[in-house]
mmCIF file with all atom_site columns, C-alpha atoms in Angstrom:
data_model
loop_
_atom_site.group_PDB
_atom_site.id
_atom_site.type_symbol
_atom_site.label_atom_id
_atom_site.label_alt_id
_atom_site.label_comp_id
_atom_site.label_asym_id
_atom_site.label_entity_id
_atom_site.label_seq_id
_atom_site.pdbx_PDB_ins_code
_atom_site.Cartn_x
_atom_site.Cartn_y
_atom_site.Cartn_z
_atom_site.occupancy
_atom_site.B_iso_or_equiv
_atom_site.pdbx_formal_charge
_atom_site.auth_seq_id
_atom_site.auth_comp_id
_atom_site.auth_asym_id
_atom_site.auth_atom_id
_atom_site.pdbx_PDB_model_num
ATOM 1  C CA . UNK A 1 1  ? 32.896 -23.034 -0.825 1.00 0.00 ? 16  UNK A CA 1
ATOM 2  C CA . UNK A 1 2  ? 35.095 -23.976 -3.640 1.00 0.00 ? 17  UNK A CA 1
ATOM 3  C CA . UNK A 1 3  ? 35.956 -27.758 -2.285 1.00 0.00 ? 18  UNK A CA 1
ATOM 4  C CA . UNK A 1 4  ? 32.282 -28.893 -1.778 1.00 0.00 ? 19  UNK A CA 1
ATOM 5  C CA . UNK A 1 5  ? 30.494 -31.038 -4.051 1.00 0.00 ? 20  UNK A CA 1
ATOM 6  C CA . UNK A 1 6  ? 27.878 -29.816 -6.455 1.00 0.00 ? 21  UNK A CA 1
ATOM 7  C CA . UNK A 1 7  ? 25.062 -31.555 -4.440 1.00 0.00 ? 22  UNK A CA 1
ATOM 8  C CA . UNK A 1 8  ? 26.432 -30.886 -0.878 1.00 0.00 ? 23  UNK A CA 1
ATOM 9  C CA . UNK A 1 9  ? 26.043 -26.939 -1.893 1.00 0.00 ? 24  UNK A CA 1
ATOM 10 C CA . UNK A 1 10 ? 22.749 -27.310 -3.096 1.00 0.00 ? 25  UNK A CA 1
ATOM 11 C CA . UNK A 1 11 ? 21.540 -29.134 -0.106 1.00 0.00 ? 26  UNK A CA 1
ATOM 12 C CA . UNK A 1 12 ? 23.254 -26.465 2.227  1.00 0.00 ? 27  UNK A CA 1
ATOM 13 C CA . UNK A 1 13 ? 21.556 -23.629 0.130  1.00 0.00 ? 28  UNK A CA 1
ATOM 14 C CA . UNK A 1 14 ? 18.174 -25.515 1.019  1.00 0.00 ? 29  UNK A CA 1
ATOM 15 C CA . UNK A 1 15 ? 18.856 -25.884 4.237  1.00 0.00 ? 30  UNK A CA 1
ATOM 16 C CA . UNK A 1 16 ? 19.655 -22.522 4.630  1.00 0.00 ? 31  UNK A CA 1
ATOM 17 C CA . UNK A 1 17 ? 16.716 -21.549 2.510  1.00 0.00 ? 32  UNK A CA 1
ATOM 18 C CA . UNK A 1 18 ? 14.748 -23.488 5.062  1.00 0.00 ? 33  UNK A CA 1
ATOM 19 C CA . UNK A 1 19 ? 16.023 -22.160 8.128  1.00 0.00 ? 34  UNK A CA 1
ATOM 20 C CA . UNK A 1 20 ? 15.008 -18.715 7.203  1.00 0.00 ? 35  UNK A CA 1
ATOM 21 C CA . UNK A 1 21 ? 11.374 -19.737 6.596  1.00 0.00 ? 36  UNK A CA 1
ATOM 22 C CA . UNK A 1 22 ? 11.138 -21.097 10.560 1.00 0.00 ? 37  UNK A CA 1
ATOM 23 C CA . UNK A 1 23 ? 9.174  -18.752 12.636 1.00 0.00 ? 38  UNK A CA 1
ATOM 24 C CA . UNK A 1 24 ? 11.741 -16.629 14.777 1.00 0.00 ? 39  UNK A CA 1
ATOM 25 C CA . UNK A 1 25 ? 9.686  -17.053 18.022 1.00 0.00 ? 40  UNK A CA 1
ATOM 26 C CA . UNK A 1 26 ? 9.741  -20.791 18.102 1.00 0.00 ? 41  UNK A CA 1
ATOM 27 C CA . UNK A 1 27 ? 12.708 -22.844 18.851 1.00 0.00 ? 42  UNK A CA 1
ATOM 28 C CA . UNK A 1 28 ? 12.699 -26.487 17.328 1.00 0.00 ? 43  UNK A CA 1
ATOM 29 C CA . UNK A 1 29 ? 15.165 -29.041 16.922 1.00 0.00 ? 44  UNK A CA 1
ATOM 30 C CA . UNK A 1 30 ? 13.948 -29.285 13.120 1.00 0.00 ? 45  UNK A CA 1
ATOM 31 C CA . UNK A 1 31 ? 14.808 -32.017 10.779 1.00 0.00 ? 46  UNK A CA 1
ATOM 32 C CA . UNK A 1 32 ? 18.594 -31.850 11.572 1.00 0.00 ? 47  UNK A CA 1
ATOM 33 C CA . UNK A 1 33 ? 18.120 -32.473 14.967 1.00 0.00 ? 48  UNK A CA 1
ATOM 34 C CA . UNK A 1 34 ? 16.033 -35.038 14.057 1.00 0.00 ? 49  UNK A CA 1
ATOM 35 C CA . UNK A 1 35 ? 19.130 -36.408 11.391 1.00 0.00 ? 50  UNK A CA 1
ATOM 36 C CA . UNK A 1 36 ? 21.530 -35.815 14.223 1.00 0.00 ? 51  UNK A CA 1
ATOM 37 C CA . UNK A 1 37 ? 19.537 -37.848 16.935 1.00 0.00 ? 52  UNK A CA 1
ATOM 38 C CA . UNK A 1 38 ? 18.861 -40.686 13.965 1.00 0.00 ? 53  UNK A CA 1
ATOM 39 C CA . UNK A 1 39 ? 22.652 -40.922 13.246 1.00 0.00 ? 54  UNK A CA 1
ATOM 40 C CA . UNK A 1 40 ? 23.397 -41.113 16.988 1.00 0.00 ? 55  UNK A CA 1
ATOM 41 C CA . UNK A 1 41 ? 20.775 -43.591 17.440 1.00 0.00 ? 56  UNK A CA 1
ATOM 42 C CA . UNK A 1 42 ? 22.187 -45.976 14.493 1.00 0.00 ? 57  UNK A CA 1
ATOM 43 C CA . UNK A 1 43 ? 25.838 -45.406 15.517 1.00 0.00 ? 58  UNK A CA 1
ATOM 44 C CA . UNK A 1 44 ? 24.204 -46.763 19.452 1.00 0.00 ? 59  UNK A CA 1
ATOM 45 C CA . UNK A 1 45 ? 22.544 -50.089 17.941 1.00 0.00 ? 60  UNK A CA 1
ATOM 46 C CA . UNK A 1 46 ? 25.585 -50.910 16.103 1.00 0.00 ? 61  UNK A CA 1
ATOM 47 C CA . UNK A 1 47 ? 28.267 -50.325 19.058 1.00 0.00 ? 62  UNK A CA 1
ATOM 48 C CA . UNK A 1 48 ? 25.636 -52.607 21.023 1.00 0.00 ? 63  UNK A CA 1
ATOM 49 C CA . UNK A 1 49 ? 25.642 -55.199 18.042 1.00 0.00 ? 64  UNK A CA 1
ATOM 50 C CA . UNK A 1 50 ? 29.468 -55.404 17.720 1.00 0.00 ? 65  UNK A CA 1
ATOM 51 C CA . UNK A 1 51 ? 30.122 -55.653 21.535 1.00 0.00 ? 66  UNK A CA 1
ATOM 52 C CA . UNK A 1 52 ? 27.162 -58.246 21.852 1.00 0.00 ? 67  UNK A CA 1
ATOM 53 C CA . UNK A 1 53 ? 29.084 -60.356 18.973 1.00 0.00 ? 68  UNK A CA 1
ATOM 54 C CA . UNK A 1 54 ? 32.551 -59.944 20.463 1.00 0.00 ? 69  UNK A CA 1
ATOM 55 C CA . UNK A 1 55 ? 30.896 -61.102 24.411 1.00 0.00 ? 70  UNK A CA 1
ATOM 56 C CA . UNK A 1 56 ? 29.738 -63.995 22.554 1.00 0.00 ? 71  UNK A CA 1
ATOM 57 C CA . UNK A 1 57 ? 33.361 -65.040 21.290 1.00 0.00 ? 72  UNK A CA 1
ATOM 58 C CA . UNK A 1 58 ? 34.483 -65.081 25.014 1.00 0.00 ? 73  UNK A CA 1
ATOM 59 C CA . UNK A 1 59 ? 34.878 -68.524 26.785 1.00 0.00 ? 74  UNK A CA 1
ATOM 60 C CA . UNK A 1 60 ? 34.105 -67.747 30.354 1.00 0.00 ? 75  UNK A CA 1
ATOM 61 C CA . UNK A 1 61 ? 35.136 -71.165 31.611 1.00 0.00 ? 76  UNK A CA 1
ATOM 62 C CA . UNK A 1 62 ? 38.491 -70.916 33.422 1.00 0.00 ? 77  UNK A CA 1
ATOM 63 C CA . UNK A 1 63 ? 40.834 -73.783 32.583 1.00 0.00 ? 78  UNK A CA 1
ATOM 64 C CA . UNK A 1 64 ? 42.564 -75.818 35.189 1.00 0.00 ? 79  UNK A CA 1
ATOM 65 C CA . UNK A 1 65 ? 45.876 -74.534 36.099 1.00 0.00 ? 80  UNK A CA 1
ATOM 66 C CA . UNK A 1 66 ? 48.495 -77.250 35.163 1.00 0.00 ? 81  UNK A CA 1
ATOM 67 C CA . UNK A 1 67 ? 51.412 -76.149 37.704 1.00 0.00 ? 82  UNK A CA 1
ATOM 68 C CA . UNK A 1 68 ? 48.642 -75.932 40.611 1.00 0.00 ? 83  UNK A CA 1
ATOM 69 C CA . UNK A 1 69 ? 48.274 -79.797 39.930 1.00 0.00 ? 84  UNK A CA 1
ATOM 70 C CA . UNK A 1 70 ? 52.003 -80.582 40.309 1.00 0.00 ? 85  UNK A CA 1
ATOM 71 C CA . UNK A 1 71 ? 52.502 -79.016 43.800 1.00 0.00 ? 86  UNK A CA 1
ATOM 72 C CA . UNK A 1 72 ? 52.106 -81.318 46.362 1.00 0.00 ? 87  UNK A CA 1
ATOM 73 C CA . UNK A 1 73 ? 48.999 -82.252 48.033 1.00 0.00 ? 88  UNK A CA 1
ATOM 74 C CA . UNK A 1 74 ? 48.044 -80.574 51.434 1.00 0.00 ? 89  UNK A CA 1
ATOM 75 C CA . UNK A 1 75 ? 49.064 -82.260 54.448 1.00 0.00 ? 90  UNK A CA 1
ATOM 76 C CA . UNK A 1 76 ? 46.118 -84.033 56.474 1.00 0.00 ? 91  UNK A CA 1
ATOM 77 C CA . UNK A 1 77 ? 45.193 -82.597 59.808 1.00 0.00 ? 92  UNK A CA 1
ATOM 78 C CA . UNK A 1 78 ? 47.779 -82.886 62.555 1.00 0.00 ? 93  UNK A CA 1
ATOM 79 C CA . UNK A 1 79 ? 46.931 -83.751 66.337 1.00 0.00 ? 94  UNK A CA 1
ATOM 80 C CA . UNK A 1 80 ? 46.835 -80.330 67.464 1.00 0.00 ? 95  UNK A CA 1
ATOM 81 C CA . UNK A 1 81 ? 44.275 -78.974 65.377 1.00 0.00 ? 96  UNK A CA 1
ATOM 82 C CA . UNK A 1 82 ? 41.970 -82.114 66.628 1.00 0.00 ? 97  UNK A CA 1
ATOM 83 C CA . UNK A 1 83 ? 42.939 -81.468 70.617 1.00 0.00 ? 98  UNK A CA 1
ATOM 84 C CA . UNK A 1 84 ? 42.128 -78.021 70.108 1.00 0.00 ? 99  UNK A CA 1
ATOM 85 C CA . UNK A 1 85 ? 38.657 -78.549 68.433 1.00 0.00 ? 100 UNK A CA 1
ATOM 86 C CA . UNK A 1 86 ? 38.126 -80.946 71.494 1.00 0.00 ? 101 UNK A CA 1
ATOM 87 C CA . UNK A 1 87 ? 38.923 -78.679 73.837 1.00 0.00 ? 102 UNK A CA 1
ATOM 88 C CA . UNK A 1 88 ? 36.316 -75.958 72.438 1.00 0.00 ? 103 UNK A CA 1
ATOM 89 C CA . UNK A 1 89 ? 33.692 -78.528 72.801 1.00 0.00 ? 104 UNK A CA 1
ATOM 90 C CA . UNK A 1 90 ? 34.208 -78.878 76.114 1.00 0.00 ? 105 UNK A CA 1
ATOM 91 C CA . UNK A 1 91 ? 34.396 -75.378 77.018 1.00 0.00 ? 106 UNK A CA 1
ATOM 92 C CA . UNK A 1 92 ? 31.150 -74.594 74.972 1.00 0.00 ? 107 UNK A CA 1
#
């Protein structure tokens, strides 16, 4: 392993020797499993903190549409709708 640093090579040597000492009949995640799980937990925590920070920046209030204000107001109800409403009341 020529491209590894001396400390990384030493750590790998200790991990390999530690793996040989483990009982062959017992299967456990070991220290490496814990380190991987802890790293994933820290990554999720960092992502949740970042997402919370970004969500706090979002403004959920909607500004009124300026084009909607420039359109003509709705027409008042016509006599046809009033008479049809009265005929429904007479039938019911």
